[in-house]
């Protein structure tokens, strides 16, 4: 009865948009090593996600079980841990609030690109995985690049699927030991101490290429 | 082209209003669906000048029809003062959707069509009409007085692998369509007189192109060639000739340019090209056949059909008649082909074996509401009685007490489950007997169903659930849900925070009558034993059971209760308390009468539902559309019962706001919503610029 009630109710609930947030945080030390954190927070939509999790399919897509999600995240964790120069890999799945967290340490920024490539290869992703992060030691410029293009995939999506992105946000935080002198992205803010940069964007703007997550951050020598 | 055809058909249908020759006599009796747009309705309710003034008609409809926005519907050449009809004709492998209209000026109509007619497709002059091809699927046939617009399709494509590897012949399946049998054209056009088989002269045959690097041969003679005698006129190529041409051309190209392709690939490609030519030819012939029947008047019309006369009210604004037999057969065909992965397999059911119900819907655009009257009729006395016996039931008055005043909506259903079980026996028996592969074993099927009837105690089933059900959406409440968020200090250090938000939580009840209280009690008690093991919270609260939901669940707790011949599932503690004390809500007389005097009764308070949901709509455009609907849409009601020996339903949708009548409301609504969406698009564009 519980399940059938959900099926009954879900048909109207999927009409309404849901919210989620992606937080990417990179801390870079002077020697180029650092820490990476990725948080996917679906907590604001937890009632809807909770309903979806009780169903087998939604909008024609299969809904993974908690066990399947856990297994997939463990596989990703294993892939990351197997990347040279990456250490202290930790993942956390909070199925009460629907928050997924991934953290790891790196000895060189370039190793983050290898992580992205390895995951993409493992998951047979179609996206080009060139550089996503770069630290030019000569110029002391940290670059966040974006070779991923979702607009075409987004355009092919059904309206119901597109709605998912309408309330979603992306937050990037980059921290350094030395002050930042310049940022290339006009939507990015520099903290008062100049050691942190924040970029907050709407996911839909990124997908539709109205805004970019790319950023060149010049760190003082 | 589809859009154009849709717009054209709709415009022909929406703006028409009487006399002259009744086009109903031109609608064939074997039509599956017949739609009539009646006289005096549209013209009186929404004058043409008003229709012309709607922005969506000028900007969207006219654009689709390739008309300039300064033109009026009057310039289409369509007689706007006459009834028009649309019908669907389903064959074994063909489908036709035909619109019939009167013309006020056939030249204007032809001019109106002009932008959509390809220069390649010259009108064909047939016996009593001109046929204009707008595409391979869309044809217009007209004389000075009437026009037929038909979209036709042929879906009996052969399967290459079936033919090649299973020795399936392209002509194995002989459909029952009047137009095409296997590969042989039957009617019309009549078979051409014997003539020499058309062959392309050698010079005109597709030429094998020169290999790369090889010099092209050029005509060497500089002198002007002598005037050649005119070649004898060759007869029009037949379908087989066309197929032959394609075969040659593709084979040559295939061998020349696709060395890597296997012969099989080339053969397959040729095969499907042949099928495509066949498809186009059959569609053309189908359009000619349909038009010939219509314009010659040599047709058995639906006008004389007993069920059509019984079901369709000439006073309705719009009426729809449906032959459910054909629709069932069509579904069966579709699934049968999808299952077999081929269009060549014979259908599993014979066309006329499911003697069932015909349905008619008459729609009236009244001043304060849109009203749809639906009637279901079967000429088969036995089936008709069976249908009526299912409706031989009265709603239990105690169930009506669960409907609270101010509810969002409810659905009450009262059917005779024992009669329904008997109906299913008949249906299964008929289903299996009509199955092409089972027909041979119909005697075994008969015994099997008899055994089922003996084994299943339908009286006991009817006691478990006599057929009285009620669903009520009491309210759409809000529930406070906590969520985790992050806040950042001036140095962008992240801190986890807790926030709250209101979410919609439906408050509903479902109740059914039962005469097997003890069994239902056992069922309700069962989850208690497994609650701990399965990690859910299910409690016996003394007289009822409670399933506690998580805070992150959309609905609140669920209550289960079996008492006094009723099984109840509800989210409302108030309802539980009322039921425990044998009380119910005070119900207004109108609703009570509707529930108790009908087999089906439904009500939806649309504006209240939209008001409750409006908080969920976050975009400006959705909010504006919702506000418009709240202000203009009233209650939706439906009642169904047996009247005059037929199952009859009445559905109404009340209207609010400033509209002269419900038809005008309909156009106003489309126009207003279209306007909101267009303005929003424009605002977004301006922001981007």
mmCIF file of C-alpha atoms in Angstrom, chain A residues 1-2 5-6 8-9 13 16-17 19 21 23 25 37 39 41 43-48 50-51 54 96-99 101 163 171 173 175 189-198 200 210, chain B residues 471 473 479 481-486 488-494 496 498 501-504 506 508 510 536 547-555 558 560 569 613 616-619 622 684 688:
data_model
loop_
_atom_site.group_PDB
_atom_site.id
_atom_site.type_symbol
_atom_site.label_atom_id
_atom_site.label_comp_id
_atom_site.label_asym_id
_atom_site.label_seq_id
_atom_site.Cartn_x
_atom_site.Cartn_y
_atom_site.Cartn_z
ATOM 1 C CA UNK A 1 0.000 0.000 0.000
ATOM 2 C CA UNK A 2 2.854 2.320 0.902
ATOM 3 C CA UNK A 5 0.564 5.419 -2.667
ATOM 4 C CA UNK A 6 3.930 6.680 -3.844
ATOM 5 C CA UNK A 8 -0.043 7.560 -7.186
ATOM 6 C CA UNK A 9 1.561 10.673 -5.816
ATOM 7 C CA UNK A 13 5.413 15.443 -7.946
ATOM 8 C CA UNK A 16 7.763 20.238 -9.992
ATOM 9 C CA UNK A 17 11.372 21.133 -9.973
ATOM 10 C CA UNK A 19 17.014 21.538 -6.060
ATOM 11 C CA UNK A 21 23.944 21.720 -5.154
ATOM 12 C CA UNK A 23 30.291 22.010 -4.253
ATOM 13 C CA UNK A 25 36.576 22.766 -3.096
ATOM 14 C CA UNK A 37 36.548 17.873 -1.958
ATOM 15 C CA UNK A 39 29.971 17.494 -2.281
ATOM 16 C CA UNK A 41 23.870 17.914 -1.766
ATOM 17 C CA UNK A 43 19.056 17.569 0.897
ATOM 18 C CA UNK A 44 16.657 20.291 -0.207
ATOM 19 C CA UNK A 45 14.933 17.720 -2.425
ATOM 20 C CA UNK A 46 15.149 14.849 0.005
ATOM 21 C CA UNK A 47 11.406 14.158 0.119
ATOM 22 C CA UNK A 48 11.338 13.837 -3.637
ATOM 23 C CA UNK A 50 13.151 9.633 -1.033
ATOM 24 C CA UNK A 51 10.081 9.004 -3.162
ATOM 25 C CA UNK A 54 11.171 3.830 -3.647
ATOM 26 C CA UNK A 96 19.050 10.488 5.354
ATOM 27 C CA UNK A 97 19.894 13.864 3.923
ATOM 28 C CA UNK A 98 21.023 12.621 0.522
ATOM 29 C CA UNK A 99 24.478 14.163 0.623
ATOM 30 C CA UNK A 101 30.977 13.611 -0.174
ATOM 31 C CA UNK A 163 13.350 20.488 -14.907
ATOM 32 C CA UNK A 171 29.766 26.338 -5.993
ATOM 33 C CA UNK A 173 35.918 27.301 -3.705
ATOM 34 C CA UNK A 175 41.978 28.226 -1.400
ATOM 35 C CA UNK A 189 34.757 36.642 -5.753
ATOM 36 C CA UNK A 190 38.007 36.970 -3.828
ATOM 37 C CA UNK A 191 37.897 36.807 -0.030
ATOM 38 C CA UNK A 192 39.165 39.743 2.099
ATOM 39 C CA UNK A 193 42.371 37.876 2.907
ATOM 40 C CA UNK A 194 42.763 37.227 -0.859
ATOM 41 C CA UNK A 195 43.534 33.607 -0.094
ATOM 42 C CA UNK A 196 40.198 32.202 -1.188
ATOM 43 C CA UNK A 197 38.101 32.468 -4.334
ATOM 44 C CA UNK A 198 34.439 31.557 -4.649
ATOM 45 C CA UNK A 200 28.632 30.379 -7.416
ATOM 46 C CA UNK A 210 25.561 31.220 -20.544
ATOM 47 C CA UNK B 471 -11.181 7.750 -2.824
ATOM 48 C CA UNK B 473 -8.352 13.804 -1.520
ATOM 49 C CA UNK B 479 4.638 19.596 5.867
ATOM 50 C CA UNK B 481 10.848 19.373 6.198
ATOM 51 C CA UNK B 482 14.372 20.053 7.455
ATOM 52 C CA UNK B 483 17.309 20.033 5.098
ATOM 53 C CA UNK B 484 21.072 20.451 5.269
ATOM 54 C CA UNK B 485 22.712 23.420 3.653
ATOM 55 C CA UNK B 486 26.074 25.158 3.824
ATOM 56 C CA UNK B 488 30.233 30.371 4.169
ATOM 57 C CA UNK B 489 32.163 32.908 6.206
ATOM 58 C CA UNK B 490 34.089 35.778 4.658
ATOM 59 C CA UNK B 491 36.995 33.446 3.925
ATOM 60 C CA UNK B 492 34.648 30.951 2.268
ATOM 61 C CA UNK B 493 35.003 28.402 5.031
ATOM 62 C CA UNK B 494 32.043 26.063 4.831
ATOM 63 C CA UNK B 496 26.873 22.909 7.787
ATOM 64 C CA UNK B 498 19.950 23.268 8.973
ATOM 65 C CA UNK B 501 10.975 24.277 3.989
ATOM 66 C CA UNK B 502 7.297 23.628 3.463
ATOM 67 C CA UNK B 503 6.346 20.803 1.197
ATOM 68 C CA UNK B 504 3.001 19.603 -0.032
ATOM 69 C CA UNK B 506 -1.481 14.967 0.396
ATOM 70 C CA UNK B 508 -6.339 11.296 1.468
ATOM 71 C CA UNK B 510 -9.355 5.174 0.388
ATOM 72 C CA UNK B 536 9.492 -0.226 9.263
ATOM 73 C CA UNK B 547 2.499 3.043 9.759
ATOM 74 C CA UNK B 548 4.897 5.766 10.823
ATOM 75 C CA UNK B 549 6.633 7.413 7.924
ATOM 76 C CA UNK B 550 10.067 9.045 7.905
ATOM 77 C CA UNK B 551 10.324 12.811 8.229
ATOM 78 C CA UNK B 552 11.681 12.833 4.688
ATOM 79 C CA UNK B 553 8.591 11.092 3.333
ATOM 80 C CA UNK B 554 6.098 13.189 1.445
ATOM 81 C CA UNK B 555 3.048 11.816 3.155
ATOM 82 C CA UNK B 558 -0.704 6.027 7.176
ATOM 83 C CA UNK B 560 -5.201 1.110 8.337
ATOM 84 C CA UNK B 569 -6.467 3.376 4.365
ATOM 85 C CA UNK B 613 -0.084 23.554 -5.697
ATOM 86 C CA UNK B 616 5.340 24.489 -5.999
ATOM 87 C CA UNK B 617 5.466 26.351 -9.267
ATOM 88 C CA UNK B 618 8.620 28.411 -9.147
ATOM 89 C CA UNK B 619 8.988 29.862 -12.615
ATOM 90 C CA UNK B 622 4.125 28.673 -14.478
ATOM 91 C CA UNK B 684 14.110 36.037 -21.629
ATOM 92 C CA UNK B 688 20.062 37.706 -22.948
#
